PDB file of C-alpha atoms in Angstrom:
ATOM      1  CA  UNK A 527       0.000   0.000   0.000  1.00  0.00           C
ATOM      2  CA  UNK A 528       1.453   3.375  -1.040  1.00  0.00           C
ATOM      3  CA  UNK A 529       1.133   6.576   0.972  1.00  0.00           C
ATOM      4  CA  UNK A 530      -1.412   7.858  -1.555  1.00  0.00           C
ATOM      5  CA  UNK A 531      -3.444   4.659  -1.404  1.00  0.00           C
ATOM      6  CA  UNK A 532      -3.410   4.748   2.398  1.00  0.00           C
ATOM      7  CA  UNK A 533      -4.637   8.354   2.360  1.00  0.00           C
ATOM      8  CA  UNK A 534      -7.453   7.635  -0.084  1.00  0.00           C
ATOM      9  CA  UNK A 535      -8.560   4.501   1.750  1.00  0.00           C
ATOM     10  CA  UNK A 536      -8.555   6.036   5.231  1.00  0.00           C
ATOM     11  CA  UNK A 537     -10.208   9.275   4.165  1.00  0.00           C
ATOM     12  CA  UNK A 538     -12.974   7.365   2.348  1.00  0.00           C
ATOM     13  CA  UNK A 539     -13.678   5.264   5.444  1.00  0.00           C
ATOM     14  CA  UNK A 540     -13.660   8.267   7.781  1.00  0.00           C
ATOM     15  CA  UNK A 541     -16.024  10.190   5.482  1.00  0.00           C
ATOM     16  CA  UNK A 542     -18.763   7.748   6.457  1.00  0.00           C
ATOM     17  CA  UNK A 543     -18.823   9.184  10.008  1.00  0.00           C
ATOM     18  CA  UNK A 544     -17.185  12.640   9.694  1.00  0.00           C
ATOM     19  CA  UNK A 545     -17.691  15.571   7.364  1.00  0.00           C
ATOM     20  CA  UNK A 546     -15.147  15.687   4.508  1.00  0.00           C
ATOM     21  CA  UNK A 547     -12.955  18.363   6.071  1.00  0.00           C
ATOM     22  CA  UNK A 548     -12.644  16.590   9.413  1.00  0.00           C
ATOM     23  CA  UNK A 549     -12.061  13.253   7.698  1.00  0.00           C
ATOM     24  CA  UNK A 550      -9.215  14.836   5.723  1.00  0.00           C
ATOM     25  CA  UNK A 551      -7.699  16.428   8.824  1.00  0.00           C
ATOM     26  CA  UNK A 552      -7.758  13.150  10.774  1.00  0.00           C
ATOM     27  CA  UNK A 553      -6.267  11.315   7.795  1.00  0.00           C
ATOM     28  CA  UNK A 554      -3.422  13.832   7.553  1.00  0.00           C
ATOM     29  CA  UNK A 555      -2.724  13.541  11.277  1.00  0.00           C
ATOM     30  CA  UNK A 556      -2.616   9.739  11.147  1.00  0.00           C
ATOM     31  CA  UNK A 557      -0.338   9.624   8.105  1.00  0.00           C
ATOM     32  CA  UNK A 558       2.040  12.222   9.506  1.00  0.00           C
ATOM     33  CA  UNK A 559       2.283  10.235  12.735  1.00  0.00           C
ATOM     34  CA  UNK A 560       2.830   6.976  10.819  1.00  0.00           C
ATOM     35  CA  UNK A 561       5.398   8.236   8.320  1.00  0.00           C
ATOM     36  CA  UNK A 562       7.028  11.148  10.131  1.00  0.00           C
ATOM     37  CA  UNK A 563       6.461  13.185   6.954  1.00  0.00           C
ATOM     38  CA  UNK A 564       4.657  16.515   6.638  1.00  0.00           C
ATOM     39  CA  UNK A 565       1.969  17.060   4.011  1.00  0.00           C
ATOM     40  CA  UNK A 566       4.289  18.393   1.290  1.00  0.00           C
ATOM     41  CA  UNK A 567       6.782  15.558   1.807  1.00  0.00           C
ATOM     42  CA  UNK A 568       3.960  13.024   1.593  1.00  0.00           C
ATOM     43  CA  UNK A 569       2.891  14.516  -1.754  1.00  0.00           C
ATOM     44  CA  UNK A 570       6.408  14.173  -3.085  1.00  0.00           C
ATOM     45  CA  UNK A 571       6.598  10.563  -1.865  1.00  0.00           C
ATOM     46  CA  UNK A 572       2.957   9.683  -2.582  1.00  0.00           C
ATOM     47  CA  UNK A 573       3.830   6.561  -4.560  1.00  0.00           C
ATOM     48  CA  UNK A 574       6.282   5.166  -2.029  1.00  0.00           C
ATOM     49  CA  UNK A 575       4.968   2.170  -0.071  1.00  0.00           C
ATOM     50  CA  UNK A 576       4.323   2.040   3.631  1.00  0.00           C
ATOM     51  CA  UNK A 577       6.529  -0.488   5.334  1.00  0.00           C
ATOM     52  CA  UNK A 578       4.978  -3.520   7.021  1.00  0.00           C
ATOM     53  CA  UNK A 579       5.060  -1.960  10.496  1.00  0.00           C
ATOM     54  CA  UNK A 580       3.388   1.236   9.293  1.00  0.00           C
ATOM     55  CA  UNK A 581       0.703  -0.646   7.398  1.00  0.00           C
ATOM     56  CA  UNK A 582       0.037  -2.859  10.399  1.00  0.00           C
ATOM     57  CA  UNK A 583      -0.392   0.146  12.696  1.00  0.00           C
ATOM     58  CA  UNK A 584      -2.771   1.759  10.205  1.00  0.00           C
ATOM     59  CA  UNK A 585      -4.918  -1.387  10.137  1.00  0.00           C
ATOM     60  CA  UNK A 586      -4.970  -1.349  13.953  1.00  0.00           C
ATOM     61  CA  UNK A 587      -6.034   2.306  14.044  1.00  0.00           C
ATOM     62  CA  UNK A 588      -8.987   2.065  11.646  1.00  0.00           C
ATOM     63  CA  UNK A 589     -11.511   0.180  13.858  1.00  0.00           C
ATOM     64  CA  UNK A 590     -10.908   2.605  16.754  1.00  0.00           C
ATOM     65  CA  UNK A 591     -11.248   5.642  14.508  1.00  0.00           C
ATOM     66  CA  UNK A 592     -14.494   4.283  13.036  1.00  0.00           C
ATOM     67  CA  UNK A 593     -16.066   3.984  16.488  1.00  0.00           C
ATOM     68  CA  UNK A 594     -15.454   7.693  17.113  1.00  0.00           C
ATOM     69  CA  UNK A 595     -12.449   7.182  19.365  1.00  0.00           C
ATOM     70  CA  UNK A 596     -10.604  10.508  19.169  1.00  0.00           C
ATOM     71  CA  UNK A 597      -7.547  10.405  16.943  1.00  0.00           C
ATOM     72  CA  UNK A 598      -5.436  11.792  19.787  1.00  0.00           C
ATOM     73  CA  UNK A 599      -6.185   8.729  21.909  1.00  0.00           C
ATOM     74  CA  UNK A 600      -5.669   6.370  18.973  1.00  0.00           C
ATOM     75  CA  UNK A 601      -2.234   7.859  18.239  1.00  0.00           C
ATOM     76  CA  UNK A 602      -1.536   8.569  21.935  1.00  0.00           C
ATOM     77  CA  UNK A 603      -0.438  12.100  21.106  1.00  0.00           C
ATOM     78  CA  UNK A 604      -1.740  15.653  21.186  1.00  0.00           C
ATOM     79  CA  UNK A 605       0.019  18.900  20.355  1.00  0.00           C
ATOM     80  CA  UNK A 606      -0.238  21.817  22.763  1.00  0.00           C
ATOM     81  CA  UNK A 607       1.691  25.095  22.729  1.00  0.00           C
ATOM     82  CA  UNK A 608       4.131  23.638  20.207  1.00  0.00           C
ATOM     83  CA  UNK A 609       4.848  20.557  22.340  1.00  0.00           C
ATOM     84  CA  UNK A 610       3.906  16.923  21.736  1.00  0.00           C
ATOM     85  CA  UNK A 611       2.082  15.369  24.703  1.00  0.00           C
ATOM     86  CA  UNK A 612       1.314  11.720  25.364  1.00  0.00           C
ATOM     87  CA  UNK A 613      -2.410  11.258  26.095  1.00  0.00           C
ATOM     88  CA  UNK A 614      -4.752   8.424  26.974  1.00  0.00           C
ATOM     89  CA  UNK A 615      -8.306   8.131  28.305  1.00  0.00           C
ATOM     90  CA  UNK A 616      -7.179   9.131  31.804  1.00  0.00           C
ATOM     91  CA  UNK A 617      -6.839  12.743  30.661  1.00  0.00           C
ATOM     92  CA  UNK A 618      -8.706  15.309  28.622  1.00  0.00           C
ATOM     93  CA  UNK A 619      -7.428  16.054  25.153  1.00  0.00           C
ATOM     94  CA  UNK A 620      -5.719  19.488  25.306  1.00  0.00           C
ATOM     95  CA  UNK A 621      -7.726  22.209  23.562  1.00  0.00           C
ATOM     96  CA  UNK A 622      -6.691  25.378  21.695  1.00  0.00           C
ATOM     97  CA  UNK A 623      -8.634  27.645  24.069  1.00  0.00           C
ATOM     98  CA  UNK A 624      -6.497  26.366  26.940  1.00  0.00           C
ATOM     99  CA  UNK A 625      -3.426  27.478  24.980  1.00  0.00           C
ATOM    100  CA  UNK A 626      -4.878  30.990  25.102  1.00  0.00           C
ATOM    101  CA  UNK A 627      -5.054  30.778  28.903  1.00  0.00           C
ATOM    102  CA  UNK A 628      -1.402  29.708  29.015  1.00  0.00           C
ATOM    103  CA  UNK A 629      -0.428  32.547  26.667  1.00  0.00           C
ATOM    104  CA  UNK A 630      -2.197  35.074  28.908  1.00  0.00           C
ATOM    105  CA  UNK A 631      -0.035  34.033  31.854  1.00  0.00           C
ATOM    106  CA  UNK A 632       3.159  34.016  29.797  1.00  0.00           C
ATOM    107  CA  UNK A 633       2.581  37.466  28.328  1.00  0.00           C
ATOM    108  CA  UNK A 634       2.013  38.948  31.777  1.00  0.00           C
ATOM    109  CA  UNK A 635       4.881  37.177  33.579  1.00  0.00           C
ATOM    110  CA  UNK A 636       7.666  36.599  31.057  1.00  0.00           C
ATOM    111  CA  UNK A 637       9.756  39.323  32.715  1.00  0.00           C
ATOM    112  CA  UNK A 638       9.035  38.302  36.317  1.00  0.00           C
ATOM    113  CA  UNK A 639      12.277  37.155  37.931  1.00  0.00           C
ATOM    114  CA  UNK A 640      10.902  34.825  40.598  1.00  0.00           C
ATOM    115  CA  UNK A 641       7.574  33.063  40.269  1.00  0.00           C
ATOM    116  CA  UNK A 642       5.749  30.206  41.954  1.00  0.00           C
ATOM    117  CA  UNK A 643       2.807  28.615  40.146  1.00  0.00           C
ATOM    118  CA  UNK A 644       0.164  26.111  41.269  1.00  0.00           C
ATOM    119  CA  UNK A 645      -1.842  24.332  38.562  1.00  0.00           C
ATOM    120  CA  UNK A 646      -5.048  22.651  39.719  1.00  0.00           C
ATOM    121  CA  UNK A 647      -6.275  19.643  37.736  1.00  0.00           C
ATOM    122  CA  UNK A 648      -3.137  18.769  35.785  1.00  0.00           C
ATOM    123  CA  UNK A 649      -4.605  16.192  33.389  1.00  0.00           C
ATOM    124  CA  UNK A 650      -1.950  15.576  30.742  1.00  0.00           C
ATOM    125  CA  UNK A 651       0.256  18.220  32.338  1.00  0.00           C
ATOM    126  CA  UNK A 652      -0.133  20.503  29.326  1.00  0.00           C
ATOM    127  CA  UNK A 653      -0.643  23.678  31.378  1.00  0.00           C
ATOM    128  CA  UNK A 654       2.146  23.345  33.962  1.00  0.00           C
ATOM    129  CA  UNK A 655       4.662  21.888  31.502  1.00  0.00           C
ATOM    130  CA  UNK A 656       3.998  24.579  28.885  1.00  0.00           C
ATOM    131  CA  UNK A 657       4.339  27.264  31.544  1.00  0.00           C
ATOM    132  CA  UNK A 658       7.597  25.791  32.849  1.00  0.00           C
ATOM    133  CA  UNK A 659       9.061  25.592  29.333  1.00  0.00           C
ATOM    134  CA  UNK A 660       8.106  29.220  28.597  1.00  0.00           C
ATOM    135  CA  UNK A 661       8.894  30.546  32.092  1.00  0.00           C
ATOM    136  CA  UNK A 662      11.959  28.546  33.172  1.00  0.00           C
ATOM    137  CA  UNK A 663      12.466  30.833  36.177  1.00  0.00           C
ATOM    138  CA  UNK A 664       9.186  29.592  37.677  1.00  0.00           C
ATOM    139  CA  UNK A 665       8.780  26.930  40.337  1.00  0.00           C
ATOM    140  CA  UNK A 666       5.728  24.956  39.251  1.00  0.00           C
ATOM    141  CA  UNK A 667       3.448  22.734  41.333  1.00  0.00           C
ATOM    142  CA  UNK A 668       0.555  20.774  39.879  1.00  0.00           C
ATOM    143  CA  UNK A 669      -2.130  18.624  41.466  1.00  0.00           C
ATOM    144  CA  UNK A 670      -4.849  16.239  40.356  1.00  0.00           C
ATOM    145  CA  UNK A 671      -7.225  13.885  42.147  1.00  0.00           C
ATOM    146  CA  UNK A 672      -6.617  11.136  39.559  1.00  0.00           C
ATOM    147  CA  UNK A 673      -3.554   8.919  39.898  1.00  0.00           C
ATOM    148  CA  UNK A 674      -4.044   7.879  36.259  1.00  0.00           C
ATOM    149  CA  UNK A 675      -3.823  11.507  35.162  1.00  0.00           C
ATOM    150  CA  UNK A 676      -0.750  12.086  37.317  1.00  0.00           C
ATOM    151  CA  UNK A 677       0.985   9.113  35.687  1.00  0.00           C
ATOM    152  CA  UNK A 678       0.389  10.685  32.270  1.00  0.00           C
ATOM    153  CA  UNK A 679       1.529  14.120  33.469  1.00  0.00           C
ATOM    154  CA  UNK A 680       4.698  12.726  35.052  1.00  0.00           C
ATOM    155  CA  UNK A 681       5.525  10.893  31.830  1.00  0.00           C
ATOM    156  CA  UNK A 682       5.089  14.093  29.819  1.00  0.00           C
ATOM    157  CA  UNK A 683       7.178  16.132  32.252  1.00  0.00           C
ATOM    158  CA  UNK A 684       9.996  13.600  31.944  1.00  0.00           C
ATOM    159  CA  UNK A 685       9.755  13.360  28.143  1.00  0.00           C
ATOM    160  CA  UNK A 686       9.684  17.158  27.767  1.00  0.00           C
ATOM    161  CA  UNK A 687      12.358  17.805  30.406  1.00  0.00           C
ATOM    162  CA  UNK A 688      10.178  19.993  32.633  1.00  0.00           C
ATOM    163  CA  UNK A 689      10.713  20.040  36.391  1.00  0.00           C
ATOM    164  CA  UNK A 690       7.210  19.957  37.897  1.00  0.00           C
ATOM    165  CA  UNK A 691       6.269  19.111  41.486  1.00  0.00           C
ATOM    166  CA  UNK A 692       3.218  16.838  41.177  1.00  0.00           C
ATOM    167  CA  UNK A 693       0.809  16.221  44.051  1.00  0.00           C
ATOM    168  CA  UNK A 694      -2.243  13.978  44.345  1.00  0.00           C
ATOM    169  CA  UNK A 695      -4.875  16.253  45.807  1.00  0.00           C
ATOM    170  CA  UNK A 696      -8.649  16.709  45.739  1.00  0.00           C
ATOM    171  CA  UNK A 697      -9.006  20.469  45.787  1.00  0.00           C
ATOM    172  CA  UNK A 698     -12.555  20.222  47.141  1.00  0.00           C
ATOM    173  CA  UNK A 699     -11.256  18.918  50.500  1.00  0.00           C
ATOM    174  CA  UNK A 700     -10.114  22.005  52.382  1.00  0.00           C
ATOM    175  CA  UNK A 701      -8.488  19.954  55.147  1.00  0.00           C
ATOM    176  CA  UNK A 702      -5.817  18.850  52.622  1.00  0.00           C
ATOM    177  CA  UNK A 703      -4.793  22.376  51.598  1.00  0.00           C
ATOM    178  CA  UNK A 704      -2.085  22.591  54.252  1.00  0.00           C
ATOM    179  CA  UNK A 705       0.141  20.434  51.993  1.00  0.00           C
ATOM    180  CA  UNK A 706       0.020  23.043  49.219  1.00  0.00           C
ATOM    181  CA  UNK A 707       2.589  25.870  48.987  1.00  0.00           C
ATOM    182  CA  UNK A 708       2.082  29.609  48.918  1.00  0.00           C
ATOM    183  CA  UNK A 709       2.164  30.774  45.291  1.00  0.00           C
ATOM    184  CA  UNK A 710       2.107  33.817  43.023  1.00  0.00           C
ATOM    185  CA  UNK A 711      -0.213  32.268  40.434  1.00  0.00           C
ATOM    186  CA  UNK A 712      -3.022  29.737  40.673  1.00  0.00           C
ATOM    187  CA  UNK A 713      -4.087  28.398  37.285  1.00  0.00           C
ATOM    188  CA  UNK A 714      -6.790  25.876  36.497  1.00  0.00           C
ATOM    189  CA  UNK A 715      -8.939  24.351  33.816  1.00  0.00           C
ATOM    190  CA  UNK A 716     -11.358  22.669  36.244  1.00  0.00           C
ATOM    191  CA  UNK A 717     -14.521  20.663  35.510  1.00  0.00           C
ATOM    192  CA  UNK A 718     -17.249  23.154  34.615  1.00  0.00           C
ATOM    193  CA  UNK A 719     -19.784  21.512  32.277  1.00  0.00           C
ATOM    194  CA  UNK A 720     -23.190  20.967  33.965  1.00  0.00           C
ATOM    195  CA  UNK A 721     -24.495  17.416  33.728  1.00  0.00           C
ATOM    196  CA  UNK A 722     -27.511  18.679  31.780  1.00  0.00           C
ATOM    197  CA  UNK A 723     -25.231  19.634  28.855  1.00  0.00           C
ATOM    198  CA  UNK A 724     -24.340  16.006  28.118  1.00  0.00           C
ATOM    199  CA  UNK A 725     -27.173  15.750  25.611  1.00  0.00           C
ATOM    200  CA  UNK A 726     -25.563  18.425  23.402  1.00  0.00           C
ATOM    201  CA  UNK A 727     -22.069  16.918  23.329  1.00  0.00           C
ATOM    202  CA  UNK A 728     -20.414  14.788  20.666  1.00  0.00           C
ATOM    203  CA  UNK A 729     -20.145  11.035  21.152  1.00  0.00           C
ATOM    204  CA  UNK A 730     -16.347  11.085  20.836  1.00  0.00           C
ATOM    205  CA  UNK A 731     -16.192  13.267  23.972  1.00  0.00           C
ATOM    206  CA  UNK A 732     -18.917  11.555  25.994  1.00  0.00           C
ATOM    207  CA  UNK A 733     -17.779   8.022  25.278  1.00  0.00           C
ATOM    208  CA  UNK A 734     -14.028   8.476  25.646  1.00  0.00           C
ATOM    209  CA  UNK A 735     -12.920  11.522  27.655  1.00  0.00           C
ATOM    210  CA  UNK A 736     -12.895  11.288  31.486  1.00  0.00           C
ATOM    211  CA  UNK A 737     -16.170  12.565  32.948  1.00  0.00           C
ATOM    212  CA  UNK A 738     -14.405  13.317  36.238  1.00  0.00           C
ATOM    213  CA  UNK A 739     -12.517  16.104  34.451  1.00  0.00           C
ATOM    214  CA  UNK A 740     -15.537  17.444  32.547  1.00  0.00           C
ATOM    215  CA  UNK A 741     -18.772  17.511  34.508  1.00  0.00           C
ATOM    216  CA  UNK A 742     -20.191  19.178  37.593  1.00  0.00           C
ATOM    217  CA  UNK A 743     -23.589  19.127  39.267  1.00  0.00           C
ATOM    218  CA  UNK A 744     -26.385  21.102  37.658  1.00  0.00           C
ATOM    219  CA  UNK A 745     -27.119  22.549  41.103  1.00  0.00           C
ATOM    220  CA  UNK A 746     -23.581  23.837  41.731  1.00  0.00           C
ATOM    221  CA  UNK A 747     -21.684  24.353  38.464  1.00  0.00           C
ATOM    222  CA  UNK A 748     -19.201  26.760  40.100  1.00  0.00           C
ATOM    223  CA  UNK A 749     -18.141  24.396  42.872  1.00  0.00           C
ATOM    224  CA  UNK A 750     -14.523  24.250  41.724  1.00  0.00           C
ATOM    225  CA  UNK A 751     -14.253  28.014  41.270  1.00  0.00           C
ATOM    226  CA  UNK A 752     -15.476  28.566  44.814  1.00  0.00           C
ATOM    227  CA  UNK A 753     -12.858  26.108  46.077  1.00  0.00           C
ATOM    228  CA  UNK A 754     -10.141  27.829  44.015  1.00  0.00           C
ATOM    229  CA  UNK A 755     -11.162  31.252  45.321  1.00  0.00           C
ATOM    230  CA  UNK A 756     -11.158  30.003  48.918  1.00  0.00           C
ATOM    231  CA  UNK A 757      -7.773  28.355  48.365  1.00  0.00           C
ATOM    232  CA  UNK A 758      -6.449  31.655  47.046  1.00  0.00           C
ATOM    233  CA  UNK A 759      -7.512  33.331  50.282  1.00  0.00           C
ATOM    234  CA  UNK A 760      -5.039  31.037  52.053  1.00  0.00           C
ATOM    235  CA  UNK A 761      -2.274  30.385  49.548  1.00  0.00           C
ATOM    236  CA  UNK A 762      -1.985  33.323  47.159  1.00  0.00           C
ATOM    237  CA  UNK A 763       0.959  35.625  47.810  1.00  0.00           C
ATOM    238  CA  UNK A 764       0.598  39.409  47.813  1.00  0.00           C
ATOM    239  CA  UNK A 765       0.058  40.724  44.261  1.00  0.00           C
ATOM    240  CA  UNK A 766      -0.783  37.197  43.124  1.00  0.00           C
ATOM    241  CA  UNK A 767      -3.508  36.213  40.674  1.00  0.00           C
ATOM    242  CA  UNK A 768      -5.840  33.392  39.706  1.00  0.00           C
ATOM    243  CA  UNK A 769      -6.214  32.460  36.032  1.00  0.00           C
ATOM    244  CA  UNK A 770      -8.859  29.931  35.030  1.00  0.00           C
ATOM    245  CA  UNK A 771     -10.721  28.576  32.049  1.00  0.00           C
ATOM    246  CA  UNK A 772     -14.492  28.980  32.399  1.00  0.00           C
ATOM    247  CA  UNK A 773     -17.785  27.890  30.868  1.00  0.00           C
ATOM    248  CA  UNK A 774     -18.737  30.252  28.049  1.00  0.00           C
ATOM    249  CA  UNK A 775     -22.240  30.731  29.512  1.00  0.00           C
ATOM    250  CA  UNK A 776     -21.119  31.318  33.107  1.00  0.00           C
ATOM    251  CA  UNK A 777     -18.723  34.230  32.714  1.00  0.00           C
ATOM    252  CA  UNK A 778     -20.828  36.733  34.661  1.00  0.00           C
ATOM    253  CA  UNK A 779     -21.566  34.279  37.457  1.00  0.00           C
ATOM    254  CA  UNK A 780     -17.905  33.264  37.772  1.00  0.00           C
ATOM    255  CA  UNK A 781     -16.820  36.898  37.791  1.00  0.00           C
ATOM    256  CA  UNK A 782     -19.342  37.718  40.531  1.00  0.00           C
ATOM    257  CA  UNK A 783     -18.097  34.791  42.627  1.00  0.00           C
ATOM    258  CA  UNK A 784     -14.497  36.031  42.624  1.00  0.00           C
ATOM    259  CA  UNK A 785     -15.591  39.594  43.318  1.00  0.00           C
ATOM    260  CA  UNK A 786     -17.669  38.434  46.288  1.00  0.00           C
ATOM    261  CA  UNK A 787     -14.617  36.568  47.633  1.00  0.00           C
ATOM    262  CA  UNK A 788     -12.670  39.831  47.800  1.00  0.00           C
ATOM    263  CA  UNK A 789     -10.813  40.059  44.500  1.00  0.00           C
ATOM    264  CA  UNK A 790     -10.633  43.782  43.803  1.00  0.00           C
ATOM    265  CA  UNK A 791      -9.701  43.301  40.168  1.00  0.00           C
ATOM    266  CA  UNK A 792     -11.307  40.504  38.192  1.00  0.00           C
ATOM    267  CA  UNK A 793     -11.976  40.299  34.480  1.00  0.00           C
ATOM    268  CA  UNK A 794     -13.320  37.857  31.928  1.00  0.00           C
ATOM    269  CA  UNK A 795     -11.495  37.462  28.619  1.00  0.00           C
ATOM    270  CA  UNK A 796     -12.922  36.181  25.337  1.00  0.00           C
ATOM    271  CA  UNK A 797     -11.191  33.556  23.224  1.00  0.00           C
ATOM    272  CA  UNK A 798     -10.497  33.651  19.492  1.00  0.00           C
ATOM    273  CA  UNK A 799     -14.079  32.562  18.827  1.00  0.00           C
ATOM    274  CA  UNK A 800     -15.363  35.559  20.813  1.00  0.00           C
ATOM    275  CA  UNK A 801     -16.618  33.370  23.658  1.00  0.00           C
ATOM    276  CA  UNK A 802     -16.103  34.227  27.329  1.00  0.00           C
ATOM    277  CA  UNK A 803     -13.700  31.409  28.216  1.00  0.00           C
ATOM    278  CA  UNK A 804     -11.116  32.781  30.689  1.00  0.00           C
ATOM    279  CA  UNK A 805     -10.978  34.760  33.892  1.00  0.00           C
ATOM    280  CA  UNK A 806      -8.230  36.516  35.836  1.00  0.00           C
ATOM    281  CA  UNK A 807      -8.814  37.505  39.466  1.00  0.00           C
ATOM    282  CA  UNK A 808      -6.278  39.654  41.319  1.00  0.00           C
ATOM    283  CA  UNK A 809      -5.860  42.305  44.034  1.00  0.00           C
ATOM    284  CA  UNK A 810      -7.131  40.110  46.826  1.00  0.00           C
ATOM    285  CA  UNK A 811      -8.322  42.383  49.613  1.00  0.00           C
ATOM    286  CA  UNK A 812     -10.089  39.789  51.789  1.00  0.00           C
ATOM    287  CA  UNK A 813      -7.897  37.506  53.917  1.00  0.00           C
TER     288      UNK A 813
END
């Protein structure tokens, strides 16, 4: 099977469950991972055959892809902030909007000489590792309730040569906060999707990504933000700030929560799709 034949065959199969553009994108991703060749190089070498190992892996991938298993899990890789991360079903697939949150922190702290960061809900480790790579002067801590997620994050930190202090911690249990350090920045992409929204979500998310990292109660969708704000009352250093990803429909409510907790300066930021997806809370006046 040549590279061109593999592309045509896979894209045709994927077009039965995805729109043509997405089928083409997934096909490109799979073939680049298999061959190590970018799109232009694959065009030049279109008539070269896949080797037996590559063809065997492709045959293994197809059934998973056709049952809507995300390509990132099939290939065990996801790109985030220019870095390749190992991923499996223990962690969420990193998203572009989370890169915007990371960029916000970098742009505001790239010239800060000393910095201590706490990431809450590490998942794949994409946030703390990307921050450490961009802000090497920072001391970075990261916690998650899931041991499976921490195993993935530790693997990524080792592979990407990023010194991160990982902790297993359920942030909702205040009695455990004494083990956490004082920090200049708290950053988090916590669970924030109300259970009622499941009916509107794609099968590839619902059936494969960890619900523990996605969903919260319909009755208390801001439970993690309240915990983060309360943690900040204890652990945030003077002039520190909280940065968090938020639900696009709960920007005003999340902003009000941080203001009520004593943050004198809090603001919601829109992402590239003009959705309210991030918040920064600073100038903590209530201790």
